[in-house]
PDB file of C-alpha atoms in Angstrom:
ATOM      1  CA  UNK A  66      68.479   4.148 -12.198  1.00 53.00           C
ATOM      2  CA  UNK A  67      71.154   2.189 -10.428  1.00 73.00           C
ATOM      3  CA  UNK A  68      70.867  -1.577 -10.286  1.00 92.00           C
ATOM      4  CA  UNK A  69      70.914  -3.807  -7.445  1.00 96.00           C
ATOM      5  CA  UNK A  70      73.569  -2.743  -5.104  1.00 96.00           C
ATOM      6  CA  UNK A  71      75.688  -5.049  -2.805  1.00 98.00           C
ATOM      7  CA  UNK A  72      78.266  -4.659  -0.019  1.00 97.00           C
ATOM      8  CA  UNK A  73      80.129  -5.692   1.060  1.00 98.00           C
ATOM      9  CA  UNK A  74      81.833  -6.519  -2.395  1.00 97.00           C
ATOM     10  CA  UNK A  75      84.542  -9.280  -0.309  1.00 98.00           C
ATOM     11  CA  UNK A  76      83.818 -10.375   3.309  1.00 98.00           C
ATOM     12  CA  UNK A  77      86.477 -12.014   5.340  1.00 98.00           C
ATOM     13  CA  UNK A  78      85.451 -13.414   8.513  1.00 98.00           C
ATOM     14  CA  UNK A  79      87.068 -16.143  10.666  1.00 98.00           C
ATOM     15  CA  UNK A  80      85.303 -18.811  11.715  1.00 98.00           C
ATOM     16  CA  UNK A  81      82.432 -18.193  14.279  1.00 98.00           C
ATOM     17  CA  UNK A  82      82.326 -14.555  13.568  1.00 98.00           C
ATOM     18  CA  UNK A  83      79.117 -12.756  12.598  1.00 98.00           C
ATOM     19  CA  UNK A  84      78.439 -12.214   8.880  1.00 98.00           C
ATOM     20  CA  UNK A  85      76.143  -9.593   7.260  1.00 98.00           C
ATOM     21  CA  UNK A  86      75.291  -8.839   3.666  1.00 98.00           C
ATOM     22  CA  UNK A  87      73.328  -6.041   2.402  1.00 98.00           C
ATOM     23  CA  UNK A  88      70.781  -5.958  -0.732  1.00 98.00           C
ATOM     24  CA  UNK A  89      69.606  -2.877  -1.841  1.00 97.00           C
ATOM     25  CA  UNK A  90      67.018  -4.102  -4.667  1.00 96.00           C
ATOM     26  CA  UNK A  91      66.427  -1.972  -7.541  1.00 94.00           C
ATOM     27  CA  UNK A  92      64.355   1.315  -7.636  1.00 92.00           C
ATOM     28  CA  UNK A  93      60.966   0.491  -7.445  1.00 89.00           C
ATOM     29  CA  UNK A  94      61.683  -3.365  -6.741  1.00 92.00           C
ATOM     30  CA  UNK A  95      59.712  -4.784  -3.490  1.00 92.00           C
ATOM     31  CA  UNK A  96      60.678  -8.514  -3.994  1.00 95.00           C
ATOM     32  CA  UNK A  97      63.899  -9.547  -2.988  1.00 96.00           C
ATOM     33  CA  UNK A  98      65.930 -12.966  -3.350  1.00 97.00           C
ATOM     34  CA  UNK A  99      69.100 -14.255  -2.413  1.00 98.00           C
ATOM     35  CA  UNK A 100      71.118 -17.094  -3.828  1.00 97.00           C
ATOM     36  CA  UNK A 101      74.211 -18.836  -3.295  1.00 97.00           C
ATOM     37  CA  UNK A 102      76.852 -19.849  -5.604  1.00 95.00           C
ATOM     38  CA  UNK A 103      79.491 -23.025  -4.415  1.00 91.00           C
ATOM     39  CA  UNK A 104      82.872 -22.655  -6.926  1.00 85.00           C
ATOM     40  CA  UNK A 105      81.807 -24.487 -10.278  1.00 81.00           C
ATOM     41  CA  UNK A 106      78.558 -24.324  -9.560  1.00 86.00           C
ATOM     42  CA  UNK A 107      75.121 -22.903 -10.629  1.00 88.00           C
ATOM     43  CA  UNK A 108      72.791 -20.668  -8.133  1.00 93.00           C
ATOM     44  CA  UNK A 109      71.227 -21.824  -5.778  1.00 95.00           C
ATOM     45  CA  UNK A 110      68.232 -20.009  -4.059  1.00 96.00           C
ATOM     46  CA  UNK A 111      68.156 -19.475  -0.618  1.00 97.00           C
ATOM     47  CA  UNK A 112      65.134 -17.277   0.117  1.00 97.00           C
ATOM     48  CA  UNK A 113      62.406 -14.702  -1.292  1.00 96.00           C
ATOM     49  CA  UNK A 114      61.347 -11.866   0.357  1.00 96.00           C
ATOM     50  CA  UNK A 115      59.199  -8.651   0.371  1.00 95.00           C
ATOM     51  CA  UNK A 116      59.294  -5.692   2.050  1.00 92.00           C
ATOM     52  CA  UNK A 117      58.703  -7.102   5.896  1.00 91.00           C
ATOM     53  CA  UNK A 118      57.830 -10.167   5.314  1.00 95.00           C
ATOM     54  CA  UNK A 119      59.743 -13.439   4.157  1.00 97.00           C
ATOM     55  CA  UNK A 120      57.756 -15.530   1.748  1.00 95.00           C
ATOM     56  CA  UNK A 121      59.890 -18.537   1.233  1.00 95.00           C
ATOM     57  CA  UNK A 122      62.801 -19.638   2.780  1.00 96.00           C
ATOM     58  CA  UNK A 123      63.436 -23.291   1.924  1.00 95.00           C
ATOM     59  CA  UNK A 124      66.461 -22.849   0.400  1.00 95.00           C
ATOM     60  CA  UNK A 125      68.027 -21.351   3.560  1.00 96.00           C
ATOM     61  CA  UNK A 126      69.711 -23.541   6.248  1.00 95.00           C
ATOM     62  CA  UNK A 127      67.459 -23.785   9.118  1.00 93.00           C
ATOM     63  CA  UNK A 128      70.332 -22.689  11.711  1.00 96.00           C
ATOM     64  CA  UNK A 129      72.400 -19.586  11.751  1.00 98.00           C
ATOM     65  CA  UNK A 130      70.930 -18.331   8.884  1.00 98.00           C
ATOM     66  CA  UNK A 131      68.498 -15.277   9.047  1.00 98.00           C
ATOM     67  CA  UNK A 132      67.080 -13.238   6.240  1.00 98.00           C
ATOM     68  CA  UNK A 133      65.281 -10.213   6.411  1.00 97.00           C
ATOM     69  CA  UNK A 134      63.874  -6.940   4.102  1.00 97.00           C
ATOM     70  CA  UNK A 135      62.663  -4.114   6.500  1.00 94.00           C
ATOM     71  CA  UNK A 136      60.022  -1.553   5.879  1.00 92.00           C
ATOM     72  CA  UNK A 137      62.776   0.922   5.508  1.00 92.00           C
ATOM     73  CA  UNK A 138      66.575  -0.237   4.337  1.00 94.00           C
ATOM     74  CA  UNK A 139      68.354  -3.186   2.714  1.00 96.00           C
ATOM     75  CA  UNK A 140      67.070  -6.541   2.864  1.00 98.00           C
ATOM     76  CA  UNK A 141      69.980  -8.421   4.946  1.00 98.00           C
ATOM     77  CA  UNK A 142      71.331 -11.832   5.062  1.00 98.00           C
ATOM     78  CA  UNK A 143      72.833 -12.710   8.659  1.00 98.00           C
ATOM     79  CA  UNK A 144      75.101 -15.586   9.134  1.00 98.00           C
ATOM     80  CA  UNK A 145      75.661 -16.357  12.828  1.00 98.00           C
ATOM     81  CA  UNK A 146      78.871 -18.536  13.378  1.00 98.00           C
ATOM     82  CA  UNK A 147      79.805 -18.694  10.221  1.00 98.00           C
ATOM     83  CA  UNK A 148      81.745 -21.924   9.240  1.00 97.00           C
ATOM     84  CA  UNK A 149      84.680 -22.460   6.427  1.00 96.00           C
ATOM     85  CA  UNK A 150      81.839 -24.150   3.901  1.00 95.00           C
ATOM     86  CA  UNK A 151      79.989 -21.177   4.532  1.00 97.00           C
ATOM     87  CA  UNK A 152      82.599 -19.772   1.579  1.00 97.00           C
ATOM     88  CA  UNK A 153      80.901 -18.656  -1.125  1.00 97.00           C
ATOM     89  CA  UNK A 154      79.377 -16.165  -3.097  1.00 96.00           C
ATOM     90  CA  UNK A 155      76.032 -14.603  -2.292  1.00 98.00           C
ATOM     91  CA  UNK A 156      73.993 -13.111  -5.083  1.00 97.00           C
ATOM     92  CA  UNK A 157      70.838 -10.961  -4.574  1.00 97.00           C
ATOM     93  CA  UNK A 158      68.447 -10.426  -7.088  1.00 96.00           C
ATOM     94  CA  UNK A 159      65.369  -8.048  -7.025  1.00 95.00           C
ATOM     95  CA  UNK A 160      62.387  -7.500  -9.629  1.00 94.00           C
ATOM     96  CA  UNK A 161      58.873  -5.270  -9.318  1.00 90.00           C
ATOM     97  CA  UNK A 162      56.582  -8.579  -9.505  1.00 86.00           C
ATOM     98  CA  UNK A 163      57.107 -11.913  -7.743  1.00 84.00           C
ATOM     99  CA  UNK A 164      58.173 -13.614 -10.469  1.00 81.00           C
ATOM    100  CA  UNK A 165      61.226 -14.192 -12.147  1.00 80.00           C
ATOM    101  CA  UNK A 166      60.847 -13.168 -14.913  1.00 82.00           C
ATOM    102  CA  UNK A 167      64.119 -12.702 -17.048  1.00 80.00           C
ATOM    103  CA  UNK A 168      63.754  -8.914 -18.171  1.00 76.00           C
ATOM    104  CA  UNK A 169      62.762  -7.971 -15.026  1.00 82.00           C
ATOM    105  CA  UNK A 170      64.931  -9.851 -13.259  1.00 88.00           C
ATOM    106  CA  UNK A 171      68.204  -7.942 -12.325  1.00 94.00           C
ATOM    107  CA  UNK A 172      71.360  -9.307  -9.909  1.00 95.00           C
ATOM    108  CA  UNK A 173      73.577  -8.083  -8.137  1.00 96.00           C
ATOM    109  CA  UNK A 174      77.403  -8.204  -8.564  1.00 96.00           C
ATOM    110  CA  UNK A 175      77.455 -10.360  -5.235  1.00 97.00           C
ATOM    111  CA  UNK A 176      79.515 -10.619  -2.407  1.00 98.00           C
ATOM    112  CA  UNK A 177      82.190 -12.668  -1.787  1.00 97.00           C
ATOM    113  CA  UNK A 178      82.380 -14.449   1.659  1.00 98.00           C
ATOM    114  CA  UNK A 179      85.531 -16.311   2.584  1.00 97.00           C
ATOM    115  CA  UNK A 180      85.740 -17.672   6.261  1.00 97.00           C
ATOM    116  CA  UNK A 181      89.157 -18.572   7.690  1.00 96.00           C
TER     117      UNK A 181
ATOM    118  CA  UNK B 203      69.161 -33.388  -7.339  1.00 32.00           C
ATOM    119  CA  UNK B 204      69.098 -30.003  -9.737  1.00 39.00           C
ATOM    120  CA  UNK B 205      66.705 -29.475 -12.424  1.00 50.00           C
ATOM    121  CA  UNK B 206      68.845 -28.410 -14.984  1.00 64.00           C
ATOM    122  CA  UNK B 207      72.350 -29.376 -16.085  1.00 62.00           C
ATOM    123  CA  UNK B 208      74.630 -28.899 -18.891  1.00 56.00           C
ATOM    124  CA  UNK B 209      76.447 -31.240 -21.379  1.00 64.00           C
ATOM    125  CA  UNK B 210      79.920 -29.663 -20.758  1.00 76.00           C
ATOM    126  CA  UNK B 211      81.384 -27.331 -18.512  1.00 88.00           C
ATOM    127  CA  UNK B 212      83.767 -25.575 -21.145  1.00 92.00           C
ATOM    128  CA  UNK B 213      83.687 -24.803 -24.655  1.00 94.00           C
ATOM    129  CA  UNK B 214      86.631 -23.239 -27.291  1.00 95.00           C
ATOM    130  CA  UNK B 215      85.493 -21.109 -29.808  1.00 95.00           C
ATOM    131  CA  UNK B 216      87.136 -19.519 -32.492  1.00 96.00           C
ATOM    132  CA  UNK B 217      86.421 -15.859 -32.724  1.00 97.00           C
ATOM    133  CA  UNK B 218      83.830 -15.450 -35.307  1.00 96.00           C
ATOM    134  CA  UNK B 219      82.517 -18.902 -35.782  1.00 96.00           C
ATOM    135  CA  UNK B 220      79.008 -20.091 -33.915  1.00 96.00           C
ATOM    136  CA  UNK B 221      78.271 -21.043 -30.588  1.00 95.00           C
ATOM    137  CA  UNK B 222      76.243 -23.772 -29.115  1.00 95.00           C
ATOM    138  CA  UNK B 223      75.644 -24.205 -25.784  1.00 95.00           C
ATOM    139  CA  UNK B 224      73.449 -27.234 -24.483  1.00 94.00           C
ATOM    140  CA  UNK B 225      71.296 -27.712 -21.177  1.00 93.00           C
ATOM    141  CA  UNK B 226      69.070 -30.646 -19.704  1.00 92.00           C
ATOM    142  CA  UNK B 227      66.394 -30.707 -17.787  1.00 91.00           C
ATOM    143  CA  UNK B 228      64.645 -33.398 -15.521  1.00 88.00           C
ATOM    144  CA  UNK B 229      61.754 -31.730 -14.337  1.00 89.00           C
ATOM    145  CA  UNK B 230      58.722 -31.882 -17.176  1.00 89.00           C
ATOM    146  CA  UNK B 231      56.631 -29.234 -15.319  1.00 89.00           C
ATOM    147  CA  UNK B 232      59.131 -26.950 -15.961  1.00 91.00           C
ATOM    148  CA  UNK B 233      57.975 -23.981 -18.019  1.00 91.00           C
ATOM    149  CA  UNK B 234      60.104 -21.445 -18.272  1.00 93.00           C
ATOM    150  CA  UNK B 235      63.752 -20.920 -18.955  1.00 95.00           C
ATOM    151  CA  UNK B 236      66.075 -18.326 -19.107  1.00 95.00           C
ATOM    152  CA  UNK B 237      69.977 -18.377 -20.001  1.00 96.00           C
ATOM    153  CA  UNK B 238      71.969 -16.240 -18.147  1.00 95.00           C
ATOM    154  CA  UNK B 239      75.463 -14.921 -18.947  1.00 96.00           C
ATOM    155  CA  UNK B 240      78.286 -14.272 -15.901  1.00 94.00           C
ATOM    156  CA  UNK B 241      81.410 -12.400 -15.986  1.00 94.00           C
ATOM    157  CA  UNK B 242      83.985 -13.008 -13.645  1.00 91.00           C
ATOM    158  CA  UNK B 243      83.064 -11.133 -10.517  1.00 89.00           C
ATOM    159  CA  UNK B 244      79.926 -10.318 -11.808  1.00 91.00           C
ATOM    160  CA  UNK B 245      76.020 -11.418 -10.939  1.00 92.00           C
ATOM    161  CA  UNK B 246      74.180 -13.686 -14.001  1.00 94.00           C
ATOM    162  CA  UNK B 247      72.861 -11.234 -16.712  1.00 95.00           C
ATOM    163  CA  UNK B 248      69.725 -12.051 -18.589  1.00 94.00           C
ATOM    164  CA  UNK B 249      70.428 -13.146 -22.013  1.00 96.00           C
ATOM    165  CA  UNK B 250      67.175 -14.454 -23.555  1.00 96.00           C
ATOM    166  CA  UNK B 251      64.026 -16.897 -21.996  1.00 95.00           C
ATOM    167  CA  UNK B 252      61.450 -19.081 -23.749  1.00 96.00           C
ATOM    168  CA  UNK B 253      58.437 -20.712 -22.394  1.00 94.00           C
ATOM    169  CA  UNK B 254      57.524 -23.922 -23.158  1.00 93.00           C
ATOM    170  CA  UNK B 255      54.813 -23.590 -25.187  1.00 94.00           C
ATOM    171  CA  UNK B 256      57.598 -21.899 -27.723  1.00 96.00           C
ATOM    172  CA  UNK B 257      60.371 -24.170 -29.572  1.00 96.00           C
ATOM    173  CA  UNK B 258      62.729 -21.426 -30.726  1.00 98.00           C
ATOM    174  CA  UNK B 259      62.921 -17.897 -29.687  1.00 97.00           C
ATOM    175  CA  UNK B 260      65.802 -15.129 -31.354  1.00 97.00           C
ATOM    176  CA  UNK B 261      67.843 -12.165 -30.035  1.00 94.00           C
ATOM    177  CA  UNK B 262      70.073 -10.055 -31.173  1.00 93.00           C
ATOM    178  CA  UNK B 263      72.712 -12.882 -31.980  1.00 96.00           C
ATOM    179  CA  UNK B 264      71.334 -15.233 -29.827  1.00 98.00           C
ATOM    180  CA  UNK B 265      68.813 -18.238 -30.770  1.00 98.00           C
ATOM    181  CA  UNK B 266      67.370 -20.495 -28.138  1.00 98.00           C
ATOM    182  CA  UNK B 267      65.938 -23.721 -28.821  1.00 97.00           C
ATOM    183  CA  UNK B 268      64.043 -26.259 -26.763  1.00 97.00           C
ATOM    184  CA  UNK B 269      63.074 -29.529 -27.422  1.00 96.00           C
ATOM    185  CA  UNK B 270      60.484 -30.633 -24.749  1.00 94.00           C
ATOM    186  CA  UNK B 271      60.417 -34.563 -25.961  1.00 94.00           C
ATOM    187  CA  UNK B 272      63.915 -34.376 -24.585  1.00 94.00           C
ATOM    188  CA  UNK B 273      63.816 -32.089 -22.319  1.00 94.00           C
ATOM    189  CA  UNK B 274      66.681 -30.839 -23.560  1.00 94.00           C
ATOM    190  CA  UNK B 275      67.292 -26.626 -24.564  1.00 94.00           C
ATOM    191  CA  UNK B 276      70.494 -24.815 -26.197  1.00 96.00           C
ATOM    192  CA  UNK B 277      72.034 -21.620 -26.775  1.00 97.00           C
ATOM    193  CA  UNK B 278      73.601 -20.514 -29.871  1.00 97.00           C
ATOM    194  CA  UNK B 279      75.655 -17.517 -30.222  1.00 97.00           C
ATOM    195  CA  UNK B 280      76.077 -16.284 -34.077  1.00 97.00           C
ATOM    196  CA  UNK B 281      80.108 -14.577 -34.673  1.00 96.00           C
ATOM    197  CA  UNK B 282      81.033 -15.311 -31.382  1.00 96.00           C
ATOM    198  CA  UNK B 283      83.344 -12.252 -30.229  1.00 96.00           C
ATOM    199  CA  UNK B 284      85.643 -12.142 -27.744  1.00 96.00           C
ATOM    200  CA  UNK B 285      83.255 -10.594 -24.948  1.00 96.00           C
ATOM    201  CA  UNK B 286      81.221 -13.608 -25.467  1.00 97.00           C
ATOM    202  CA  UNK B 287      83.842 -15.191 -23.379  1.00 97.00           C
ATOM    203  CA  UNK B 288      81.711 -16.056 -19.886  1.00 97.00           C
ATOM    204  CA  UNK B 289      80.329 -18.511 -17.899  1.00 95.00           C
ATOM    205  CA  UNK B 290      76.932 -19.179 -19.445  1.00 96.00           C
ATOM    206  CA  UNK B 291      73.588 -21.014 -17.291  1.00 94.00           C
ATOM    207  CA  UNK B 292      70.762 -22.267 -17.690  1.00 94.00           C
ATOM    208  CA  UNK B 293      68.170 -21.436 -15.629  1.00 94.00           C
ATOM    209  CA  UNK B 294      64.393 -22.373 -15.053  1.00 93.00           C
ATOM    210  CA  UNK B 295      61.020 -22.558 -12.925  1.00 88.00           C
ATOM    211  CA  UNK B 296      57.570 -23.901 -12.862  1.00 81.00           C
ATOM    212  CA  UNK B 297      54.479 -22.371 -12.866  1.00 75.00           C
ATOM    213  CA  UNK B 298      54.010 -23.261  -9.212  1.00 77.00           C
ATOM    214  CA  UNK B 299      56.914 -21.994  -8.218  1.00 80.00           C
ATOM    215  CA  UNK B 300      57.672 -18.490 -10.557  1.00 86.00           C
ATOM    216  CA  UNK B 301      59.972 -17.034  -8.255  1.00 88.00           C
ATOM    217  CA  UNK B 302      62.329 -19.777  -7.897  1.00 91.00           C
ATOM    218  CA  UNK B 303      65.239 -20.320  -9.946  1.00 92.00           C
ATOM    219  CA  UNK B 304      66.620 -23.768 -10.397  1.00 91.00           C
ATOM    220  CA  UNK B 305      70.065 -23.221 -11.826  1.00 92.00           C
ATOM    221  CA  UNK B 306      72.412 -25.746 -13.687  1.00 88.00           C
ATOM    222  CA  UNK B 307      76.512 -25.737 -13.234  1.00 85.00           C
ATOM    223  CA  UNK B 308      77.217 -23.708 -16.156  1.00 90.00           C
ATOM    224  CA  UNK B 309      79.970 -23.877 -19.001  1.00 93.00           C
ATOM    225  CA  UNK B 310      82.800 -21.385 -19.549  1.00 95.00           C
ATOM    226  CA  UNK B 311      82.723 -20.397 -22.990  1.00 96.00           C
ATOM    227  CA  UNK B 312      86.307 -18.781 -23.807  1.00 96.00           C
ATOM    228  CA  UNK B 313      86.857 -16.894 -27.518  1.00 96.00           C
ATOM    229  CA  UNK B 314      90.061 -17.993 -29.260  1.00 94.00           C
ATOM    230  CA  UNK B 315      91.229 -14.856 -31.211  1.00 89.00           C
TER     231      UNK B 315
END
């Protein structure tokens, strides 16, 4: 059973290019979330999602940021524009309830945006 | 602000000696919390979680302890070994909100040999 998968692994994008990060949550999974991580810092979440439908999104800046989990697919995070302090890296996690619960909580190994 | 936070953001250990990790919280509807281990390059792995109706909860090597008068919760690693060496958070959530992780800055543990 193979764990939460993420790609890219590194991202390089110049500033006001298009970035796009895939999630594909574990087998069996339907919840989805996705968190960012500044250096020397903790998480931070961003938004949670199930299949087709986003259930919170506070965490997520209100512009140029999209997330989405379609009925068939990865769940994607779209940055439009990106800008340099949009550096960082971007963690998914998935689990079979919504809750996060630690056992049944499982990351990805992230990817790693850097905008130059 | 963030919920959680931790005393310091590294710790030296001598390989084989004990552990302990610390972590703060502000929010006293908090009642959940999970630490979380991370490798370099790698997402947070679940270590061990507690509620808060619990004081002190054991692993395999691993005891966590909270203290809710303080609001205060640590980790403590028994014979720390050299892949011990990580970044370590704390992590938690409140009822009302199950899904969402608050996370603190972490501390980098690193095993002296």
């Amino acid at each position: 059973n193979a764990g939460v998968m993420q790609n890219p692994r590194h991202l390089v994008r110049r500033r006001g290019q298009e970035a796009r990060l895939r999630c594909s949550p574990m087998k069996g999974h339907s919840h989805v979330y996705w968190y960012r991580q500044l250096p020397e810092e903790g998480l931070k979440f961003m938004v949670y999602l199930q299949k087709e439908n986003i259930i919170d999104e506070s965490g997520m800046p209100k512009e140029r940021f999209s997330a989405e989990f379609p009925k068939e697919g990865p769940s994607i995070l779209r940055i439009q524009q990106v800008v340099r302090g949009d550096s960082a890296a971007y963690f998914c996690a998935s689990s079979p309830l919504g809750q996060a619960e630690g056992e049944k909580l499982f990351f990805g190994s992230g990817t790693q945006l850097s905008v130059l | 602000g963030e919920s959680v936070g931790l005393h310091l953001p590294t710790l030296s250990v001598q390989e084989g000696d004990n552990s302990i990790i610390n972590c703060a919280y502000s929010n006293s509807a908090s009642d959940y919390f999970i630490w979380y281990k991370q490798e370099s390059g790698k997402g947070p792995q679940f270590i061990i979680d507690i509620r808060s109706n619990m004081d002190k909860r054991q692993g395999q090597r691993v005891t966590v302890l909270l203290n809710k008068t303080v609001k205060h919760l640590s980790l403590q690693i028994a014979a720390t070994q050299p892949g011990d060496s990580a970044v370590y958070f704390c992590a938690d959530h409140t009822g009302s909100n199950d899904y969402k992780l608050s996370f603190g800055a972490g501390t980098t543990v690193t095993v002296r040999a």
